[in-house]
Structures are given as C-alpha cells and as structure tokens.
XYZ file of C-alpha atoms in Angstrom:
451
model
C 2.988 -42.601 37.328
C 0.383 -40.913 35.761
C 0.038 -41.166 32.150
C 1.255 -37.298 30.587
C 0.040 -37.084 26.648
C 2.794 -36.109 24.769
C 3.181 -32.703 22.731
C 6.780 -33.076 21.760
C 6.791 -33.391 17.424
C 9.921 -35.197 18.139
C 8.868 -37.707 20.578
C 9.823 -36.386 23.873
C 6.839 -35.842 26.617
C 6.394 -32.827 28.926
C 7.556 -35.379 31.129
C 10.570 -35.842 29.767
C 11.490 -32.029 29.752
C 10.271 -31.480 32.995
C 12.752 -33.881 34.560
C 15.666 -32.162 32.710
C 15.950 -35.063 29.703
C 15.719 -32.434 27.199
C 18.186 -31.619 23.899
C 20.703 -30.024 26.177
C 21.141 -27.632 29.370
C 19.957 -24.597 27.489
C 16.635 -25.808 26.974
C 16.570 -27.335 30.043
C 17.250 -23.292 31.566
C 14.339 -22.569 28.988
C 12.067 -24.519 31.194
C 13.398 -23.623 34.266
C 12.598 -19.760 32.815
C 8.880 -20.800 31.807
C 8.779 -22.316 35.618
C 9.649 -18.641 37.172
C 7.335 -17.031 34.974
C 9.612 -15.323 32.919
C 9.013 -14.115 29.170
C 10.705 -16.559 26.934
C 13.928 -15.297 25.193
C 14.275 -15.608 21.280
C 16.225 -18.930 22.096
C 13.377 -20.023 24.013
C 10.935 -19.322 21.584
C 12.703 -21.113 18.865
C 12.931 -23.829 21.331
C 9.520 -24.077 21.505
C 8.261 -23.657 17.633
C 10.423 -26.474 17.645
C 9.850 -29.178 20.059
C 6.360 -28.608 20.640
C 2.888 -29.819 17.781
C 1.203 -25.918 18.464
C -1.877 -27.830 16.752
C -1.991 -29.640 19.949
C -2.765 -26.542 22.365
C -6.199 -26.031 22.831
C -8.198 -23.660 25.138
C -5.742 -20.880 26.352
C -8.785 -18.538 27.129
C -9.374 -20.387 30.426
C -5.970 -18.701 31.392
C -7.112 -15.340 31.183
C -7.864 -13.417 34.598
C -11.610 -13.570 35.010
C -13.508 -10.115 35.340
C -13.915 -8.307 38.277
C -16.622 -9.299 40.791
C -18.141 -6.061 40.337
C -17.108 -5.314 36.887
C -20.826 -5.380 34.871
C -18.982 -5.519 31.469
C -20.763 -9.056 29.946
C -17.250 -10.368 29.545
C -18.659 -13.998 28.280
C -15.086 -15.357 28.845
C -14.509 -15.763 25.171
C -12.544 -12.406 23.206
C -12.716 -11.882 20.168
C -9.032 -13.434 19.679
C -8.718 -16.223 22.321
C -11.358 -18.258 21.310
C -8.989 -19.251 18.334
C -7.745 -21.919 20.625
C -10.178 -24.661 21.211
C -9.520 -28.687 21.781
C -9.080 -30.667 25.058
C -5.698 -31.642 25.088
C -4.107 -28.798 26.490
C -5.674 -29.078 29.808
C -3.337 -31.626 30.581
C -2.456 -30.890 34.400
C 0.896 -32.016 34.063
C 2.161 -28.776 32.474
C 2.606 -26.253 35.249
C 0.189 -23.421 35.297
C 3.290 -20.767 35.062
C 4.568 -22.843 32.007
C 1.123 -22.356 30.605
C 0.796 -19.020 31.347
C 4.271 -18.275 29.849
C 3.240 -20.476 26.980
C -0.045 -17.890 26.236
C 2.270 -14.753 26.712
C 4.331 -16.363 23.732
C 1.517 -17.278 21.635
C 0.397 -13.811 21.743
C 3.544 -11.806 21.173
C 3.146 -14.055 17.880
C 0.149 -12.920 17.069
C 0.895 -9.307 18.007
C 4.408 -9.245 15.880
C 6.260 -8.475 18.756
C 8.116 -11.700 17.674
C 8.761 -13.829 14.903
C 7.683 -17.563 15.413
C 10.491 -19.822 13.780
C 7.379 -21.688 11.981
C 4.169 -20.459 11.071
C 2.013 -22.767 13.520
C 0.614 -20.566 15.614
C -1.002 -18.960 12.669
C -1.865 -21.839 10.845
C -3.888 -23.085 14.229
C -5.555 -19.982 14.135
C -6.945 -20.298 10.999
C -8.033 -24.301 11.788
C -9.681 -24.026 14.448
C -11.350 -20.460 14.696
C -14.664 -20.894 15.961
C -16.653 -21.123 12.550
C -19.820 -19.587 14.066
C -20.215 -16.087 16.319
C -23.978 -17.816 17.732
C -25.809 -21.128 17.395
C -29.405 -20.923 18.115
C -31.537 -24.777 18.823
C -34.835 -23.728 19.588
C -38.475 -23.389 17.764
C -39.738 -21.807 14.389
C -42.718 -21.005 13.349
C -44.505 -19.830 10.078
C -47.318 -17.242 11.378
C -50.861 -16.973 9.495
C -51.269 -12.866 10.415
C -54.607 -11.581 10.429
C -55.035 -7.416 11.162
C -58.407 -6.285 12.254
C -59.543 -3.255 12.900
C -60.067 -4.131 16.287
C -60.653 -6.587 18.247
C -63.958 -8.473 18.991
C -65.997 -8.604 21.896
C -66.233 -11.875 23.444
C -68.481 -14.170 20.896
C -68.647 -11.554 18.610
C -67.514 -10.998 14.864
C -65.918 -9.270 12.780
C -64.403 -8.706 9.438
C -60.635 -8.455 8.648
C -58.754 -6.283 7.012
C -55.630 -8.648 5.653
C -54.404 -12.018 5.631
C -50.702 -12.969 5.003
C -47.941 -15.774 5.990
C -45.160 -14.527 8.360
C -42.129 -16.453 9.305
C -41.211 -16.536 13.019
C -40.360 -18.753 15.989
C -38.210 -17.905 18.791
C -34.863 -18.957 18.040
C -35.068 -18.660 14.691
C -36.149 -14.984 14.628
C -33.385 -14.254 17.236
C -31.215 -15.574 15.030
C -32.083 -13.477 11.930
C -31.483 -10.476 14.333
C -28.080 -11.672 14.895
C -27.337 -11.989 11.509
C -28.840 -8.812 10.282
C -26.240 -7.194 12.917
C -23.512 -9.002 11.048
C -22.824 -12.316 13.034
C -22.104 -15.913 11.858
C -24.858 -17.142 12.821
C -26.292 -20.804 12.694
C -30.125 -22.629 13.484
C -30.624 -25.644 14.593
C -33.994 -27.046 14.744
C -36.689 -29.117 12.690
C -39.104 -27.639 9.884
C -42.115 -29.743 8.406
C -41.671 -30.419 4.431
C -44.853 -28.795 3.652
C -45.079 -24.988 2.501
C -45.064 -23.385 5.697
C -41.541 -25.073 6.211
C -40.494 -23.923 2.814
C -41.383 -20.384 3.864
C -39.272 -20.907 6.953
C -36.076 -22.133 5.279
C -36.154 -19.301 2.598
C -36.846 -16.642 4.928
C -33.440 -17.998 7.178
C -31.068 -18.582 4.368
C -32.005 -15.087 2.539
C -30.740 -13.883 5.764
C -27.637 -15.876 5.312
C -27.709 -18.700 8.209
C -26.659 -21.285 8.190
C -29.256 -23.965 8.266
C -27.271 -27.324 7.324
C -28.218 -29.082 10.734
C -31.792 -28.232 10.012
C -33.809 -31.229 10.338
C -36.988 -31.202 7.258
C -39.025 -34.254 8.772
C -41.164 -36.028 5.718
C -44.905 -35.923 5.735
C -45.092 -33.341 9.010
C -46.420 -29.878 8.773
C -44.203 -27.239 10.183
C -45.237 -25.358 13.688
C -47.914 -22.408 12.943
C -49.341 -19.947 14.498
C -52.697 -17.668 13.453
C -52.265 -14.327 15.319
C -54.553 -11.764 15.656
C -53.222 -8.415 15.728
C -55.414 -5.196 16.568
C -54.373 -2.582 14.433
C -55.692 -0.105 16.899
C -52.776 -1.004 19.621
C -50.771 -3.434 17.761
C -51.490 -6.046 20.185
C -51.797 -9.295 19.420
C -53.422 -12.670 20.439
C -51.790 -15.970 19.414
C -53.024 -19.692 18.612
C -50.444 -21.611 17.819
C -49.793 -25.715 17.038
C -46.930 -28.060 16.576
C -47.106 -31.197 15.970
C -45.048 -34.016 17.691
C -43.649 -35.066 14.701
C -41.040 -31.731 15.039
C -40.189 -32.789 18.186
C -35.755 -32.290 18.497
C -34.893 -35.035 20.263
C -31.432 -35.243 21.762
C -29.671 -37.258 19.929
C -30.190 -35.112 17.013
C -27.692 -32.782 18.897
C -23.938 -33.382 18.242
C -20.835 -32.462 20.163
C -19.578 -31.213 16.393
C -23.057 -29.149 16.015
C -22.206 -27.039 19.572
C -18.361 -26.704 19.815
C -18.060 -24.712 16.767
C -19.758 -21.411 18.135
C -18.750 -19.077 20.638
C -22.296 -18.402 22.125
C -25.144 -20.595 22.228
C -28.710 -19.591 22.215
C -31.614 -21.833 23.542
C -35.537 -21.996 24.161
C -37.172 -24.868 26.682
C -39.607 -26.467 24.485
C -37.763 -29.239 23.192
C -36.340 -29.949 26.651
C -33.973 -32.807 26.815
C -32.521 -31.547 23.561
C -31.612 -28.246 24.427
C -30.379 -29.732 27.799
C -27.798 -31.514 25.810
C -26.961 -28.690 23.772
C -26.369 -26.479 27.235
C -24.686 -29.512 28.401
C -22.089 -29.472 25.571
C -21.742 -25.932 25.355
C -20.762 -25.703 28.936
C -18.198 -28.712 28.493
C -16.552 -26.714 25.750
C -16.508 -23.253 27.611
C -19.371 -21.737 25.495
C -21.737 -19.320 27.463
C -25.348 -20.331 27.171
C -28.410 -17.717 26.574
C -31.902 -18.586 27.185
C -35.366 -17.635 26.344
C -37.806 -18.829 28.152
C -41.696 -17.839 28.729
C -43.403 -20.756 30.223
C -42.400 -24.096 32.454
C -41.346 -26.992 30.471
C -41.189 -30.277 32.261
C -37.673 -31.199 32.966
C -36.280 -27.670 32.451
C -34.414 -28.056 35.563
C -31.535 -29.986 33.535
C -31.178 -27.257 31.210
C -30.801 -24.149 34.489
C -27.724 -25.294 35.658
C -25.672 -24.774 32.459
C -27.653 -21.434 31.757
C -25.235 -18.565 32.054
C -27.804 -15.545 31.129
C -31.516 -16.300 31.528
C -33.614 -13.904 29.956
C -37.240 -14.877 30.416
C -40.956 -13.558 30.398
C -42.323 -11.517 32.879
C -44.452 -14.425 34.051
C -41.654 -16.731 34.294
C -39.767 -16.041 37.466
C -42.777 -16.072 39.812
C -44.415 -18.984 38.164
C -41.185 -21.292 38.713
C -40.449 -19.712 41.951
C -43.526 -19.401 43.486
C -42.574 -15.964 45.092
C -44.840 -13.317 44.011
C -42.352 -10.362 44.145
C -40.154 -10.607 40.400
C -37.167 -8.768 42.185
C -36.981 -11.694 44.594
C -38.171 -14.291 42.173
C -35.056 -13.417 40.136
C -32.886 -13.228 42.995
C -33.630 -17.183 43.745
C -33.171 -18.518 40.446
C -29.885 -16.667 40.111
C -28.497 -17.978 43.746
C -30.169 -21.410 42.631
C -28.561 -22.083 39.626
C -25.212 -19.215 40.100
C -25.909 -18.212 36.346
C -24.228 -15.123 35.601
C -27.200 -12.855 34.519
C -31.258 -13.349 35.921
C -33.055 -10.998 33.989
C -36.647 -10.386 32.678
C -38.226 -8.634 29.974
C -41.436 -6.324 30.797
C -43.227 -5.439 27.828
C -44.185 -1.945 27.403
C -41.639 -1.315 30.417
C -38.572 -2.686 29.446
C -36.437 -5.064 31.168
C -35.024 -5.625 34.537
C -31.772 -7.715 35.376
C -30.036 -8.993 38.239
C -25.878 -9.516 37.927
C -22.800 -9.545 41.098
C -25.353 -8.904 43.374
C -27.212 -5.965 41.931
C -30.288 -5.232 39.767
C -30.361 -2.906 36.558
C -33.832 -1.567 34.543
C -33.814 -0.289 31.053
C -36.993 1.555 30.491
C -38.476 0.746 27.324
C -38.675 3.056 24.461
C -41.772 4.253 22.896
C -42.706 3.837 19.480
C -45.190 4.105 16.852
C -46.441 0.360 17.186
C -47.663 -1.854 14.624
C -47.592 -5.033 15.753
C -45.881 -6.337 18.437
C -45.295 -10.491 17.653
C -41.769 -11.276 17.966
C -40.374 -8.438 20.226
C -38.922 -10.433 22.555
C -37.423 -12.671 20.308
C -35.708 -9.757 19.018
C -34.754 -8.719 22.424
C -32.920 -11.826 22.420
C -31.134 -11.647 19.247
C -29.875 -7.839 20.228
C -28.998 -9.422 23.601
C -26.661 -12.167 21.869
C -25.072 -9.475 19.758
C -24.528 -7.331 22.969
C -22.808 -10.210 25.158
C -20.321 -11.025 21.859
C -19.415 -7.018 21.726
C -18.748 -6.905 25.304
C -21.128 -4.292 26.494
C -21.740 -3.553 29.916
C -24.983 -5.093 31.420
C -26.836 -1.746 31.168
C -26.314 -1.188 27.666
C -26.976 -4.560 26.471
C -30.747 -3.902 27.997
C -30.972 -0.610 26.041
C -29.816 -1.993 22.893
C -31.625 -4.754 23.007
C -34.982 -2.912 24.025
C -33.965 -0.423 21.227
C -33.964 -3.336 18.646
C -37.194 -4.934 20.221
C -39.464 -1.646 19.843
C -38.035 -1.186 16.455
C -39.853 -4.223 15.318
C -43.102 -3.447 16.985
C -42.884 -0.925 13.775
C -43.780 -3.326 11.256
C -46.087 -6.116 10.714
C -44.916 -9.560 11.612
C -42.521 -11.178 13.910
C -39.226 -9.657 12.024
C -40.946 -7.453 10.159
C -38.702 -4.536 11.736
C -35.750 -6.088 12.258
C -33.332 -3.244 12.161
C -29.744 -2.693 12.026
C -27.054 -1.626 15.074
C -27.055 1.634 13.438
C -30.929 2.373 13.691
C -30.561 1.197 17.485
C -28.022 3.603 18.462
C -30.139 6.583 16.590
C -33.141 5.341 18.954
C -30.824 5.151 22.122
C -29.836 8.758 21.148
C -33.131 10.506 20.353
C -35.940 8.437 21.472
C -38.454 8.620 24.524
C -38.377 6.170 27.044
C -41.682 4.384 29.227
C -40.450 3.736 32.625
C -41.896 1.777 35.306
C -41.429 3.817 38.751
C -41.115 0.675 41.067
C -39.067 -1.385 38.809
C -36.539 2.020 38.765
C -36.703 2.794 42.149
C -35.875 -0.363 43.324
C -33.289 -1.375 41.222
C -30.956 1.355 41.397
C -27.469 0.139 43.262
C -29.099 -2.349 44.813
C -29.174 -6.336 44.717
C -31.453 -6.880 47.525
C -34.893 -8.013 46.624
C -36.994 -7.040 49.590
C -37.873 -3.386 50.413
C -36.715 -1.973 53.921
C-alpha cells in the first residue's frame, strides 16, 4: 500500500481517518461531510483543529480556480493571501480533492473571522511561512561611467565632453530598485566586484531598501562597468561595456531557500546556468517567472520552458526564431514554450504583447528625454509591480511604459525612477507616440499574419 504522510497531531494518519478509525462516529461523519463538499460545521472545525497539525499544510493556492482562458487580468496564481501556505507536504494526493477543497474553505473562513478556530494555528502558520519578499531578481548589475556630449561626433572625429559621472545600473538590479521604489519587498541576487564600482553598486541597492544578503562580493575582481556616451541633443546613448569572468554567477550559487521565499522571480539571461536553475526552482514552488532578454545567450533554451512572462528587446524575437515579422515571431515563441505572455519593448513606440491568443499594443509616452539609459530595465520593474497588483495586461503595459518614460527625463540608468502616483499622473495627462502598424494589427487579433 502506498505510504501516506502523517498529518495528525495525535498519531493518526489520514489513511486511518479515511478508513473510519477516528476517535468516534461523529468524527467519521465529519470526514464524510468533507468528502461530499459540505462546509464544515463548528464541531467539525473543532475536530480539524484538534487532530490536524496545520503547520503541515502547504500550497493551498493550487486549489484556487485558474483565471478564465480569456481573462486578461494578469493573475499570477499567487494572490496576496494564499501564498502564505507554501510547503510541499500538503500536495499528498492521499487526501481526497473534496476534503482538500473543504479544508481550504475552513482556513479561509478562519482568516476572514467568520468562525473562531479552537486553536490559533492558522494565524501562526500565516506569520511563519508568508513569503519574505514580493519580488526577487537574479541577474546583472553594472556601475556606469556616463559621458555627456553636446552632440555625438562624426566617425573618427573628436569632441570635448561636458560632464563625466558614476551611475549605478544593470538590467535586473535597476528593475529591483524600481520595484523597491514602488513599495515592494525586494531582494537582489548577483555578484559584485570588491572595487570602487562594486561599492557604489552595493550602496545604491542598500539605500533603496533592497535585501542584498545573497549578493556575492568577489575578491580581487572588478565590478561590471560600462562607458555610456550620451548625446544631449537627443538623449540617445551608445554603450561600451565589460564584465570580467570572475563575476560569473554559477548554478551552485543558487539555492532553493533563496528562490522559495518570494512571490515573483525576475531574471535576465547572462549567467544562463544560474538563471536556468533559479527559474526551475521557481517553477517547482509555483512562483511566476519574468525574464528580460535582449540578446541570444548560449543555452538560453534551458531557461525558456520555465518562463511565464517573457519581455524582450525588439530585436530578440526575430533573431531567435528567424521570422522577420515580429508578430509571428512572438507567436512562435509563445506557442513553443507555452508561456502566459510573450512581449517585446519597442523603444520610442511602446510595447507589444501576446496573451490568450490575441495581441496587445501600448504606445509610448512623449516626454522631454534627457537619457534613454535604463528605460527597458525600469519597464521591467514596473511590469513586475503590475503583475503583483494583478492589473490587466493592457494596464500593465501602460504602467510600465509610463515609468520607463519618466526615467528618461533624468540622467542615468536610475536617474528618473518614479512613484506609482507619478506614473498614474503621466497616464492621465501624457501624450502618446503610437506606431500605426503595431496599433492596427494588434486590435483584438491574435493572428500574426495579415489577411
């Protein structure tokens, strides 16, 4: 007979309860009511409290009804309350489905105050296993040297620059700073050098309120750096970057405890083996995964099967698939890897996404642009926040576009990081820049090909 995990405090197994060897017939009747899908009465709830070790409950969120196929709300499957129940033991399939559903209803009624449990175990459980972080980022950081130019010189030309400054940045690190600015409990996992640039990066993350307990400081190794040439007439930039091999994040650097303590995981693709392991662990714990990728990395196909929300640069979908049409390229990627959302940022024209068989297009906002550095990173931070707030896909794209635009109004990868209120104000009054072809082809259609 298949072994059944004990969950009863007083030594009884669920198997014995199911076979009717409870303390008395009344309690056997309680289990019978559970099986029939009836809401437990007070005595049955008392029996549940007395006989079950509620600390052994687990991910009750997997019992919730999934969002409808055509529901465009970005329900990531981890609502604000249900992620409090997270461990693996309760997935024991010896419990009947109806019993488990009724158990969920019981705990929820205890939480809502509709009944008073005889033991405070559910409340203790909530405080102990609640995810420590709303979002955790695994990936790159960099400390940039910004060089402001009055205009970009001609090829092989020479020009005096106006200003030079250090500025912390990096794909995932900057996205996490935006998340922290929006009030999310945020953690960053990555590597930094032990030089001045590494210290600048760590100080920036700490000041932002981000947990850096799992950041690895590599001795005798320079931090990733970039020299960014900014044309002050347009705000456009040219990036020259370098990352030493000693900064590589290895798969062994990622542990299950690092990933299991969050509601949402955000990654890039640079240290592919490490982020592949992080995404796999997130999938194991039913934690949604978002990814920011702008180039093709060797082995990235190991990452994509565990990605729920893919947001790429405008060049990635066509480069990955070989399909020149961006609509069809997104469709191919989404179908191949069965991800919930496949999307791409379009720079000055906004963002395009596909979900549930249709395309969504969100135009960009027109602002007084000082520097486009980090706009995509901030877009991702805004999108992560929108996911956790369960905004619709259209609203999520618009919110992320607004934050990206606001960041462009100041110098540096994180120079214009803004609040939710500022983003909403821009959404309410801001001028949009739309791409006619993307707008026309995305209206209510999930088909990539034009008729």
